[in-house]
PDB file of C-alpha atoms in Angstrom:
ATOM      1  CA  UNK Q   1       1.721  45.625 -33.150  1.00  0.00           C
ATOM      2  CA  UNK Q   2      -1.071  43.218 -32.445  1.00  0.00           C
ATOM      3  CA  UNK Q   3      -2.614  45.339 -29.739  1.00  0.00           C
ATOM      4  CA  UNK Q   4      -2.017  48.193 -27.333  1.00  0.00           C
ATOM      5  CA  UNK Q   5       0.891  47.371 -25.059  1.00  0.00           C
ATOM      6  CA  UNK Q   6       1.507  48.997 -21.696  1.00  0.00           C
ATOM      7  CA  UNK Q   7       4.496  48.694 -19.400  1.00  0.00           C
ATOM      8  CA  UNK Q   8       5.176  48.027 -16.677  1.00  0.00           C
ATOM      9  CA  UNK Q   9       2.180  45.884 -15.812  1.00  0.00           C
ATOM     10  CA  UNK Q  10       2.634  46.674 -12.116  1.00  0.00           C
ATOM     11  CA  UNK Q  11       4.492  49.506 -10.458  1.00  0.00           C
ATOM     12  CA  UNK Q  12       5.064  50.072  -6.769  1.00  0.00           C
ATOM     13  CA  UNK Q  13       6.386  53.479  -5.789  1.00  0.00           C
ATOM     14  CA  UNK Q  14       7.206  55.135  -2.518  1.00  0.00           C
ATOM     15  CA  UNK Q  15       5.389  58.372  -1.888  1.00  0.00           C
ATOM     16  CA  UNK Q  16       7.342  61.215  -3.433  1.00  0.00           C
ATOM     17  CA  UNK Q  17       8.955  59.159  -6.180  1.00  0.00           C
ATOM     18  CA  UNK Q  18       8.541  59.942  -9.858  1.00  0.00           C
ATOM     19  CA  UNK Q  19       7.131  57.264 -12.156  1.00  0.00           C
ATOM     20  CA  UNK Q  20       6.891  56.868 -15.926  1.00  0.00           C
ATOM     21  CA  UNK Q  21       4.299  54.685 -17.597  1.00  0.00           C
ATOM     22  CA  UNK Q  22       4.666  53.642 -21.193  1.00  0.00           C
ATOM     23  CA  UNK Q  23       2.088  52.990 -23.883  1.00  0.00           C
ATOM     24  CA  UNK Q  24       2.689  51.446 -27.300  1.00  0.00           C
ATOM     25  CA  UNK Q  25      -0.476  51.965 -29.356  1.00  0.00           C
ATOM     26  CA  UNK Q  26      -1.487  49.914 -32.350  1.00  0.00           C
ATOM     27  CA  UNK Q  27       0.827  50.815 -35.216  1.00  0.00           C
ATOM     28  CA  UNK Q  28      -0.573  53.615 -37.330  1.00  0.00           C
ATOM     29  CA  UNK Q  29      -3.270  54.657 -34.883  1.00  0.00           C
ATOM     30  CA  UNK Q  30      -3.703  58.402 -34.869  1.00  0.00           C
ATOM     31  CA  UNK Q  31      -5.463  58.919 -31.563  1.00  0.00           C
ATOM     32  CA  UNK Q  32      -4.171  57.978 -28.131  1.00  0.00           C
ATOM     33  CA  UNK Q  33      -5.918  58.356 -24.811  1.00  0.00           C
ATOM     34  CA  UNK Q  34      -4.889  57.971 -21.180  1.00  0.00           C
ATOM     35  CA  UNK Q  35      -7.416  57.032 -18.515  1.00  0.00           C
ATOM     36  CA  UNK Q  36      -7.214  56.551 -14.770  1.00  0.00           C
ATOM     37  CA  UNK Q  37      -9.322  53.788 -13.217  1.00  0.00           C
ATOM     38  CA  UNK Q  38      -9.683  53.702  -9.464  1.00  0.00           C
ATOM     39  CA  UNK Q  39     -10.721  50.480  -7.771  1.00  0.00           C
ATOM     40  CA  UNK Q  40     -14.398  49.754  -8.421  1.00  0.00           C
ATOM     41  CA  UNK Q  41     -14.805  52.752 -10.723  1.00  0.00           C
ATOM     42  CA  UNK Q  42     -14.980  53.326 -14.434  1.00  0.00           C
ATOM     43  CA  UNK Q  43     -12.112  54.813 -16.420  1.00  0.00           C
ATOM     44  CA  UNK Q  44     -11.718  58.571 -16.005  1.00  0.00           C
ATOM     45  CA  UNK Q  45     -10.323  60.590 -18.888  1.00  0.00           C
ATOM     46  CA  UNK Q  46      -6.882  62.109 -18.394  1.00  0.00           C
ATOM     47  CA  UNK Q  47      -5.593  63.294 -21.744  1.00  0.00           C
ATOM     48  CA  UNK Q  48      -5.835  62.817 -25.505  1.00  0.00           C
ATOM     49  CA  UNK Q  49      -3.350  62.998 -28.365  1.00  0.00           C
ATOM     50  CA  UNK Q  50      -3.881  63.173 -32.069  1.00  0.00           C
ATOM     51  CA  UNK Q  51      -0.544  62.167 -33.534  1.00  0.00           C
ATOM     52  CA  UNK Q  52       2.032  64.131 -31.521  1.00  0.00           C
ATOM     53  CA  UNK Q  53      -0.337  66.938 -30.591  1.00  0.00           C
ATOM     54  CA  UNK Q  54      -1.882  66.878 -27.135  1.00  0.00           C
ATOM     55  CA  UNK Q  55      -5.349  68.193 -27.928  1.00  0.00           C
ATOM     56  CA  UNK Q  56      -6.949  67.807 -24.538  1.00  0.00           C
ATOM     57  CA  UNK Q  57      -5.340  67.534 -21.116  1.00  0.00           C
ATOM     58  CA  UNK Q  58      -8.309  68.697 -19.110  1.00  0.00           C
ATOM     59  CA  UNK Q  59      -8.503  65.463 -17.129  1.00  0.00           C
ATOM     60  CA  UNK Q  60      -5.008  65.576 -15.668  1.00  0.00           C
ATOM     61  CA  UNK Q  61      -5.639  65.938 -11.924  1.00  0.00           C
ATOM     62  CA  UNK Q  62      -2.667  68.164 -11.118  1.00  0.00           C
ATOM     63  CA  UNK Q  63       0.490  69.629 -12.557  1.00  0.00           C
ATOM     64  CA  UNK Q  64       2.330  66.573 -11.223  1.00  0.00           C
ATOM     65  CA  UNK Q  65       0.891  64.662 -14.168  1.00  0.00           C
ATOM     66  CA  UNK Q  66       2.495  65.073 -17.560  1.00  0.00           C
ATOM     67  CA  UNK Q  67       2.037  63.147 -20.806  1.00  0.00           C
ATOM     68  CA  UNK Q  68       3.900  63.211 -24.070  1.00  0.00           C
ATOM     69  CA  UNK Q  69       3.879  61.530 -27.469  1.00  0.00           C
ATOM     70  CA  UNK Q  70       6.813  63.168 -29.212  1.00  0.00           C
ATOM     71  CA  UNK Q  71       6.824  61.164 -32.444  1.00  0.00           C
ATOM     72  CA  UNK Q  72       3.144  60.411 -32.671  1.00  0.00           C
ATOM     73  CA  UNK Q  73       3.458  56.773 -31.658  1.00  0.00           C
ATOM     74  CA  UNK Q  74       4.697  55.725 -28.195  1.00  0.00           C
ATOM     75  CA  UNK Q  75       3.382  57.783 -25.294  1.00  0.00           C
ATOM     76  CA  UNK Q  76       4.624  58.223 -21.765  1.00  0.00           C
ATOM     77  CA  UNK Q  77       2.587  59.322 -18.767  1.00  0.00           C
ATOM     78  CA  UNK Q  78       4.781  60.746 -16.041  1.00  0.00           C
ATOM     79  CA  UNK Q  79       3.706  61.361 -12.489  1.00  0.00           C
ATOM     80  CA  UNK Q  80       6.007  63.428 -10.321  1.00  0.00           C
ATOM     81  CA  UNK Q  81       6.166  63.263  -6.526  1.00  0.00           C
ATOM     82  CA  UNK Q  82       3.605  60.459  -6.358  1.00  0.00           C
ATOM     83  CA  UNK Q  83       0.936  60.553  -3.682  1.00  0.00           C
ATOM     84  CA  UNK Q  84      -1.183  57.734  -2.261  1.00  0.00           C
ATOM     85  CA  UNK Q  85      -4.248  59.060  -4.067  1.00  0.00           C
ATOM     86  CA  UNK Q  86      -2.440  58.404  -7.365  1.00  0.00           C
ATOM     87  CA  UNK Q  87      -2.812  54.659  -6.759  1.00  0.00           C
ATOM     88  CA  UNK Q  88      -4.969  53.343  -9.604  1.00  0.00           C
ATOM     89  CA  UNK Q  89      -4.845  51.460 -12.875  1.00  0.00           C
ATOM     90  CA  UNK Q  90      -3.682  53.672 -15.725  1.00  0.00           C
ATOM     91  CA  UNK Q  91      -5.177  52.667 -19.043  1.00  0.00           C
ATOM     92  CA  UNK Q  92      -4.011  53.602 -22.487  1.00  0.00           C
ATOM     93  CA  UNK Q  93      -6.255  53.345 -25.522  1.00  0.00           C
ATOM     94  CA  UNK Q  94      -5.808  54.096 -29.202  1.00  0.00           C
ATOM     95  CA  UNK Q  95      -8.051  54.491 -32.194  1.00  0.00           C
ATOM     96  CA  UNK Q  96      -7.322  54.474 -35.888  1.00  0.00           C
ATOM     97  CA  UNK Q  97      -8.418  58.008 -36.717  1.00  0.00           C
ATOM     98  CA  UNK Q  98      -9.746  60.976 -34.838  1.00  0.00           C
ATOM     99  CA  UNK Q  99     -13.474  60.538 -35.324  1.00  0.00           C
ATOM    100  CA  UNK Q 100     -15.654  60.855 -32.263  1.00  0.00           C
ATOM    101  CA  UNK Q 101     -17.590  57.591 -32.396  1.00  0.00           C
ATOM    102  CA  UNK Q 102     -14.723  55.335 -33.229  1.00  0.00           C
ATOM    103  CA  UNK Q 103     -13.853  52.143 -31.396  1.00  0.00           C
ATOM    104  CA  UNK Q 104     -11.153  52.382 -28.759  1.00  0.00           C
ATOM    105  CA  UNK Q 105      -8.582  49.634 -28.340  1.00  0.00           C
ATOM    106  CA  UNK Q 106      -7.391  49.371 -24.747  1.00  0.00           C
ATOM    107  CA  UNK Q 107      -4.199  48.065 -23.241  1.00  0.00           C
ATOM    108  CA  UNK Q 108      -4.264  45.909 -20.116  1.00  0.00           C
ATOM    109  CA  UNK Q 109      -3.176  48.843 -17.997  1.00  0.00           C
ATOM    110  CA  UNK Q 110      -0.472  49.638 -15.477  1.00  0.00           C
ATOM    111  CA  UNK Q 111      -1.468  49.131 -11.873  1.00  0.00           C
ATOM    112  CA  UNK Q 112       0.275  51.776  -9.784  1.00  0.00           C
ATOM    113  CA  UNK Q 113       0.497  51.385  -6.034  1.00  0.00           C
ATOM    114  CA  UNK Q 114       1.939  54.264  -4.026  1.00  0.00           C
ATOM    115  CA  UNK Q 115       3.022  53.320  -0.530  1.00  0.00           C
TER     116      UNK Q 115
ATOM    117  CA  UNK W   1     -21.409  68.129 -18.392  1.00  0.00           C
ATOM    118  CA  UNK W   2     -21.663  64.741 -20.048  1.00  0.00           C
ATOM    119  CA  UNK W   3     -22.028  61.702 -17.816  1.00  0.00           C
ATOM    120  CA  UNK W   4     -23.186  58.105 -17.679  1.00  0.00           C
ATOM    121  CA  UNK W   5     -25.093  56.478 -14.838  1.00  0.00           C
ATOM    122  CA  UNK W   6     -24.977  52.748 -14.716  1.00  0.00           C
ATOM    123  CA  UNK W   7     -26.795  50.139 -12.694  1.00  0.00           C
ATOM    124  CA  UNK W   8     -24.740  49.079  -9.727  1.00  0.00           C
ATOM    125  CA  UNK W   9     -23.723  45.510  -9.241  1.00  0.00           C
ATOM    126  CA  UNK W  10     -22.663  42.971  -8.631  1.00  0.00           C
ATOM    127  CA  UNK W  11     -25.163  40.936 -10.583  1.00  0.00           C
ATOM    128  CA  UNK W  12     -25.315  37.158 -10.195  1.00  0.00           C
ATOM    129  CA  UNK W  13     -27.409  35.082 -12.592  1.00  0.00           C
ATOM    130  CA  UNK W  14     -27.881  31.446 -13.355  1.00  0.00           C
ATOM    131  CA  UNK W  15     -26.917  30.216 -16.788  1.00  0.00           C
ATOM    132  CA  UNK W  16     -29.614  30.856 -19.435  1.00  0.00           C
ATOM    133  CA  UNK W  17     -31.208  33.641 -17.395  1.00  0.00           C
ATOM    134  CA  UNK W  18     -32.218  36.966 -18.964  1.00  0.00           C
ATOM    135  CA  UNK W  19     -29.847  39.886 -18.403  1.00  0.00           C
ATOM    136  CA  UNK W  20     -30.571  43.597 -18.235  1.00  0.00           C
ATOM    137  CA  UNK W  21     -28.003  46.170 -17.168  1.00  0.00           C
ATOM    138  CA  UNK W  22     -29.423  49.676 -17.053  1.00  0.00           C
ATOM    139  CA  UNK W  23     -27.577  52.709 -18.370  1.00  0.00           C
ATOM    140  CA  UNK W  24     -28.746  56.305 -18.656  1.00  0.00           C
ATOM    141  CA  UNK W  25     -26.803  59.262 -19.904  1.00  0.00           C
ATOM    142  CA  UNK W  26     -26.617  63.033 -19.826  1.00  0.00           C
ATOM    143  CA  UNK W  27     -25.151  64.835 -22.801  1.00  0.00           C
ATOM    144  CA  UNK W  28     -25.290  68.307 -24.263  1.00  0.00           C
ATOM    145  CA  UNK W  29     -25.028  67.158 -27.871  1.00  0.00           C
ATOM    146  CA  UNK W  30     -25.816  63.995 -29.796  1.00  0.00           C
ATOM    147  CA  UNK W  31     -23.439  61.394 -28.417  1.00  0.00           C
ATOM    148  CA  UNK W  32     -22.509  57.958 -29.606  1.00  0.00           C
ATOM    149  CA  UNK W  33     -23.160  55.252 -27.033  1.00  0.00           C
ATOM    150  CA  UNK W  34     -21.122  52.163 -26.269  1.00  0.00           C
ATOM    151  CA  UNK W  35     -20.921  49.089 -24.127  1.00  0.00           C
ATOM    152  CA  UNK W  36     -17.415  47.896 -23.271  1.00  0.00           C
ATOM    153  CA  UNK W  37     -16.636  44.605 -21.535  1.00  0.00           C
ATOM    154  CA  UNK W  38     -13.683  43.652 -19.389  1.00  0.00           C
ATOM    155  CA  UNK W  39     -13.097  39.932 -18.965  1.00  0.00           C
ATOM    156  CA  UNK W  40     -10.974  38.819 -15.996  1.00  0.00           C
ATOM    157  CA  UNK W  41      -7.315  39.697 -16.528  1.00  0.00           C
ATOM    158  CA  UNK W  42      -7.944  41.455 -19.837  1.00  0.00           C
ATOM    159  CA  UNK W  43      -8.283  45.015 -21.096  1.00  0.00           C
ATOM    160  CA  UNK W  44     -11.561  46.679 -21.968  1.00  0.00           C
ATOM    161  CA  UNK W  45     -12.931  45.771 -25.359  1.00  0.00           C
ATOM    162  CA  UNK W  46     -15.822  47.102 -27.354  1.00  0.00           C
ATOM    163  CA  UNK W  47     -18.960  44.977 -27.133  1.00  0.00           C
ATOM    164  CA  UNK W  48     -21.379  47.086 -29.171  1.00  0.00           C
ATOM    165  CA  UNK W  49     -22.213  50.647 -30.102  1.00  0.00           C
ATOM    166  CA  UNK W  50     -24.945  52.879 -31.483  1.00  0.00           C
ATOM    167  CA  UNK W  51     -24.324  56.239 -33.058  1.00  0.00           C
ATOM    168  CA  UNK W  52     -27.779  57.800 -33.308  1.00  0.00           C
ATOM    169  CA  UNK W  53     -31.238  57.662 -31.807  1.00  0.00           C
ATOM    170  CA  UNK W  54     -33.206  54.409 -32.332  1.00  0.00           C
ATOM    171  CA  UNK W  55     -30.098  52.554 -33.509  1.00  0.00           C
ATOM    172  CA  UNK W  56     -29.673  49.087 -32.043  1.00  0.00           C
ATOM    173  CA  UNK W  57     -26.179  47.765 -31.406  1.00  0.00           C
ATOM    174  CA  UNK W  58     -25.731  44.015 -31.179  1.00  0.00           C
ATOM    175  CA  UNK W  59     -22.913  41.523 -30.744  1.00  0.00           C
ATOM    176  CA  UNK W  60     -22.484  38.032 -29.245  1.00  0.00           C
ATOM    177  CA  UNK W  61     -26.179  37.872 -28.384  1.00  0.00           C
ATOM    178  CA  UNK W  62     -26.094  41.180 -26.517  1.00  0.00           C
ATOM    179  CA  UNK W  63     -28.084  44.155 -27.717  1.00  0.00           C
ATOM    180  CA  UNK W  64     -28.827  47.713 -26.693  1.00  0.00           C
ATOM    181  CA  UNK W  65     -31.086  50.361 -28.231  1.00  0.00           C
ATOM    182  CA  UNK W  66     -30.264  54.081 -28.205  1.00  0.00           C
ATOM    183  CA  UNK W  67     -33.356  55.701 -26.678  1.00  0.00           C
ATOM    184  CA  UNK W  68     -33.179  59.462 -26.910  1.00  0.00           C
ATOM    185  CA  UNK W  69     -36.573  60.033 -25.282  1.00  0.00           C
ATOM    186  CA  UNK W  70     -35.486  58.232 -22.121  1.00  0.00           C
ATOM    187  CA  UNK W  71     -31.742  58.966 -22.522  1.00  0.00           C
ATOM    188  CA  UNK W  72     -31.041  55.289 -22.043  1.00  0.00           C
ATOM    189  CA  UNK W  73     -28.929  52.515 -23.544  1.00  0.00           C
ATOM    190  CA  UNK W  74     -29.779  49.401 -21.559  1.00  0.00           C
ATOM    191  CA  UNK W  75     -27.817  46.221 -22.241  1.00  0.00           C
ATOM    192  CA  UNK W  76     -29.788  42.995 -22.677  1.00  0.00           C
ATOM    193  CA  UNK W  77     -29.128  39.352 -23.410  1.00  0.00           C
ATOM    194  CA  UNK W  78     -31.755  36.691 -23.588  1.00  0.00           C
ATOM    195  CA  UNK W  79     -29.729  33.771 -22.267  1.00  0.00           C
ATOM    196  CA  UNK W  80     -26.442  34.345 -20.471  1.00  0.00           C
ATOM    197  CA  UNK W  81     -23.571  31.882 -20.361  1.00  0.00           C
ATOM    198  CA  UNK W  82     -20.820  31.329 -17.822  1.00  0.00           C
ATOM    199  CA  UNK W  83     -18.389  32.849 -20.318  1.00  0.00           C
ATOM    200  CA  UNK W  84     -20.287  36.170 -20.112  1.00  0.00           C
ATOM    201  CA  UNK W  85     -18.971  36.705 -16.580  1.00  0.00           C
ATOM    202  CA  UNK W  86     -17.164  40.043 -16.765  1.00  0.00           C
ATOM    203  CA  UNK W  87     -17.444  43.718 -15.900  1.00  0.00           C
ATOM    204  CA  UNK W  88     -19.600  45.753 -18.278  1.00  0.00           C
ATOM    205  CA  UNK W  89     -19.112  49.497 -18.821  1.00  0.00           C
ATOM    206  CA  UNK W  90     -21.551  51.843 -20.490  1.00  0.00           C
ATOM    207  CA  UNK W  91     -19.892  54.806 -22.190  1.00  0.00           C
ATOM    208  CA  UNK W  92     -20.637  57.816 -24.345  1.00  0.00           C
ATOM    209  CA  UNK W  93     -18.580  59.874 -26.724  1.00  0.00           C
ATOM    210  CA  UNK W  94     -19.558  63.380 -27.619  1.00  0.00           C
ATOM    211  CA  UNK W  95     -17.712  66.070 -29.548  1.00  0.00           C
ATOM    212  CA  UNK W  96     -14.134  66.557 -28.468  1.00  0.00           C
ATOM    213  CA  UNK W  97     -13.119  62.900 -28.506  1.00  0.00           C
ATOM    214  CA  UNK W  98     -13.683  62.378 -24.814  1.00  0.00           C
ATOM    215  CA  UNK W  99     -15.260  59.143 -23.682  1.00  0.00           C
ATOM    216  CA  UNK W 100     -17.263  59.103 -20.455  1.00  0.00           C
ATOM    217  CA  UNK W 101     -17.598  55.747 -18.726  1.00  0.00           C
ATOM    218  CA  UNK W 102     -19.999  54.474 -16.120  1.00  0.00           C
ATOM    219  CA  UNK W 103     -18.720  52.833 -12.960  1.00  0.00           C
ATOM    220  CA  UNK W 104     -19.093  49.327 -14.345  1.00  0.00           C
ATOM    221  CA  UNK W 105     -21.378  46.420 -13.482  1.00  0.00           C
ATOM    222  CA  UNK W 106     -19.859  43.120 -12.472  1.00  0.00           C
ATOM    223  CA  UNK W 107     -21.732  40.092 -13.805  1.00  0.00           C
ATOM    224  CA  UNK W 108     -21.209  36.565 -12.534  1.00  0.00           C
ATOM    225  CA  UNK W 109     -23.025  33.705 -14.253  1.00  0.00           C
ATOM    226  CA  UNK W 110     -23.217  30.469 -12.327  1.00  0.00           C
ATOM    227  CA  UNK W 111     -23.784  27.068 -13.958  1.00  0.00           C
TER     228      UNK W 111
END
């Protein structure tokens, strides 16, 4: 695709609901990242995939957060039993290969509001 | 651990003014350094980068020099335009493919 696509653009959830956020990276990109951006803050790393392998999930804040990329392309970030502190913009980014200093391409994000 | 400290905003400048946004970093290795920009309603996009000490990244009139001795990567532009109004994020990438971002600096340029 032309860029990284995320859906939905906005999501409102009641506390305790499960949500699933989708990311379509640029076609052929090997690396995929999820970030959480709270209001007025910079993006905070959540997890990283290289193809279908989740190489780093150290940033996931709790076991309620789960991410997958089963076929090495589309990724889903799932949050179970949402809490108010989960309210944030969730950003997905991809890069062409797995090198450290490579440019990231970001999606526009999913803004999650937990009521 | 690795981290980035960025000048707090918001910053308001008149058109054609000189811009500096300060950024310092802490890293255990030899990171690559980046400036990302987020225009209103859009996703973050790479503005410029530098991969080793003394490198200068430049793009769209912006530049930043990787200073290892002061662990800094300050963003500068000689003459800002209204279209430069955005949020600017300093970031570093070390081994392990993690990127660490600063908190962002909001810039508003007034005509």
